[in-house]
């Protein structure tokens, strides 16, 4: 086992860093490293990525 996964900051694709409800107004979200675009929407934002555009977003689903 490798222990806890590493997370990295990624610019929220919904607001492109401006801050919105999906990223808690930070403009960034923590995603599992290496950051990958959501496989469902390719970064266009959908329910699977919590509208952040990223795969494996930390937080809401933990
Ligand atoms: Zn945002
Ligand atoms: Zn998505």
PDB file of C-alpha atoms and ligand atoms in Angstrom:
ATOM      1  CA  UNK A   1       0.000   0.000   0.000  1.00  0.00           C
ATOM      2  CA  UNK A   2       1.144   3.503  -0.707  1.00  0.00           C
ATOM      3  CA  UNK A   3      -0.797   5.218   2.070  1.00  0.00           C
ATOM      4  CA  UNK A   4      -2.834   8.349   1.641  1.00  0.00           C
ATOM      5  CA  UNK A   5      -3.212   9.584  -1.904  1.00  0.00           C
ATOM      6  CA  UNK A   6      -1.609  12.860  -2.771  1.00  0.00           C
ATOM      7  CA  UNK A   7      -3.765  15.775  -3.757  1.00  0.00           C
ATOM      8  CA  UNK A   8      -2.940  18.740  -5.883  1.00  0.00           C
ATOM      9  CA  UNK A   9      -4.682  22.044  -6.505  1.00  0.00           C
ATOM     10  CA  UNK A  10      -6.428  22.517  -9.827  1.00  0.00           C
ATOM     11  CA  UNK A  11      -8.252  25.516 -11.237  1.00  0.00           C
ATOM     12  CA  UNK A  12     -11.992  25.032 -11.054  1.00  0.00           C
ATOM     13  CA  UNK A  13     -13.222  24.540 -14.623  1.00  0.00           C
ATOM     14  CA  UNK A  14     -16.638  25.919 -13.862  1.00  0.00           C
ATOM     15  CA  UNK A  15     -15.485  29.402 -12.918  1.00  0.00           C
ATOM     16  CA  UNK A  16     -11.917  29.220 -14.289  1.00  0.00           C
ATOM     17  CA  UNK A  17     -10.489  30.490 -11.041  1.00  0.00           C
ATOM     18  CA  UNK A  18     -12.977  33.263 -10.374  1.00  0.00           C
ATOM     19  CA  UNK A  19     -14.638  31.435  -7.498  1.00  0.00           C
ATOM     20  CA  UNK A  20     -18.047  29.798  -7.497  1.00  0.00           C
ATOM     21  CA  UNK A  21     -20.257  27.679  -5.311  1.00  0.00           C
ATOM     22  CA  UNK A  22     -18.682  24.463  -6.602  1.00  0.00           C
ATOM     23  CA  UNK A  23     -15.183  25.362  -5.436  1.00  0.00           C
ATOM     24  CA  UNK A  24     -16.256  27.146  -2.241  1.00  0.00           C
ATOM     25  CA  UNK A  25     -15.385  30.489  -3.840  1.00  0.00           C
ATOM     26  CA  UNK A  26     -11.701  29.546  -3.923  1.00  0.00           C
ATOM     27  CA  UNK A  27     -11.349  29.179  -7.673  1.00  0.00           C
ATOM     28  CA  UNK A  28      -9.381  25.994  -6.996  1.00  0.00           C
ATOM     29  CA  UNK A  29     -10.206  22.485  -5.944  1.00  0.00           C
ATOM     30  CA  UNK A  30      -8.134  19.676  -4.488  1.00  0.00           C
ATOM     31  CA  UNK A  31      -7.904  16.725  -6.845  1.00  0.00           C
ATOM     32  CA  UNK A  32      -6.058  13.458  -6.608  1.00  0.00           C
ATOM     33  CA  UNK A  33      -2.574  13.799  -8.075  1.00  0.00           C
ATOM     34  CA  UNK A  34      -1.851  13.746 -10.970  1.00  0.00           C
ATOM     35  CA  UNK A  35      -4.827  15.936 -11.837  1.00  0.00           C
ATOM     36  CA  UNK A  36      -6.983  14.602 -14.646  1.00  0.00           C
ATOM     37  CA  UNK A  37      -9.972  16.103 -16.381  1.00  0.00           C
ATOM     38  CA  UNK A  38     -13.270  14.446 -15.610  1.00  0.00           C
ATOM     39  CA  UNK A  39     -13.703  11.403 -17.849  1.00  0.00           C
ATOM     40  CA  UNK A  40     -17.412  11.996 -18.116  1.00  0.00           C
ATOM     41  CA  UNK A  41     -17.345  15.558 -19.398  1.00  0.00           C
ATOM     42  CA  UNK A  42     -13.703  16.174 -20.310  1.00  0.00           C
ATOM     43  CA  UNK A  43     -13.636  19.323 -18.191  1.00  0.00           C
ATOM     44  CA  UNK A  44     -16.992  20.713 -19.287  1.00  0.00           C
ATOM     45  CA  UNK A  45     -18.434  20.076 -15.793  1.00  0.00           C
ATOM     46  CA  UNK A  46     -21.095  17.536 -14.900  1.00  0.00           C
ATOM     47  CA  UNK A  47     -22.607  15.934 -11.830  1.00  0.00           C
ATOM     48  CA  UNK A  48     -19.852  13.321 -11.696  1.00  0.00           C
ATOM     49  CA  UNK A  49     -17.127  15.876 -11.041  1.00  0.00           C
ATOM     50  CA  UNK A  50     -19.279  18.083  -8.836  1.00  0.00           C
ATOM     51  CA  UNK A  51     -19.181  20.669 -11.643  1.00  0.00           C
ATOM     52  CA  UNK A  52     -15.471  21.268 -11.156  1.00  0.00           C
ATOM     53  CA  UNK A  53     -14.380  19.536 -14.380  1.00  0.00           C
ATOM     54  CA  UNK A  54     -11.862  17.294 -12.568  1.00  0.00           C
ATOM     55  CA  UNK A  55     -11.610  13.611 -11.792  1.00  0.00           C
ATOM     56  CA  UNK A  56     -11.288  12.470  -8.158  1.00  0.00           C
ATOM     57  CA  UNK A  57     -12.087  15.775  -6.499  1.00  0.00           C
ATOM     58  CA  UNK A  58     -11.415  15.689  -2.787  1.00  0.00           C
ATOM     59  CA  UNK A  59     -14.116  16.713  -0.394  1.00  0.00           C
ATOM     60  CA  UNK A  60     -17.788  16.349  -1.036  1.00  0.00           C
ATOM     61  CA  UNK A  61     -17.751  12.628  -1.595  1.00  0.00           C
ATOM     62  CA  UNK A  62     -15.289  11.683   1.169  1.00  0.00           C
TER      63      UNK A  62
HETATM   64 ZN1  LIG B   1     -15.362  27.420  -9.219  1.00  0.00          ZN
HETATM   65 ZN1  LIG B   2     -17.479  16.032 -15.194  1.00  0.00          ZN
END
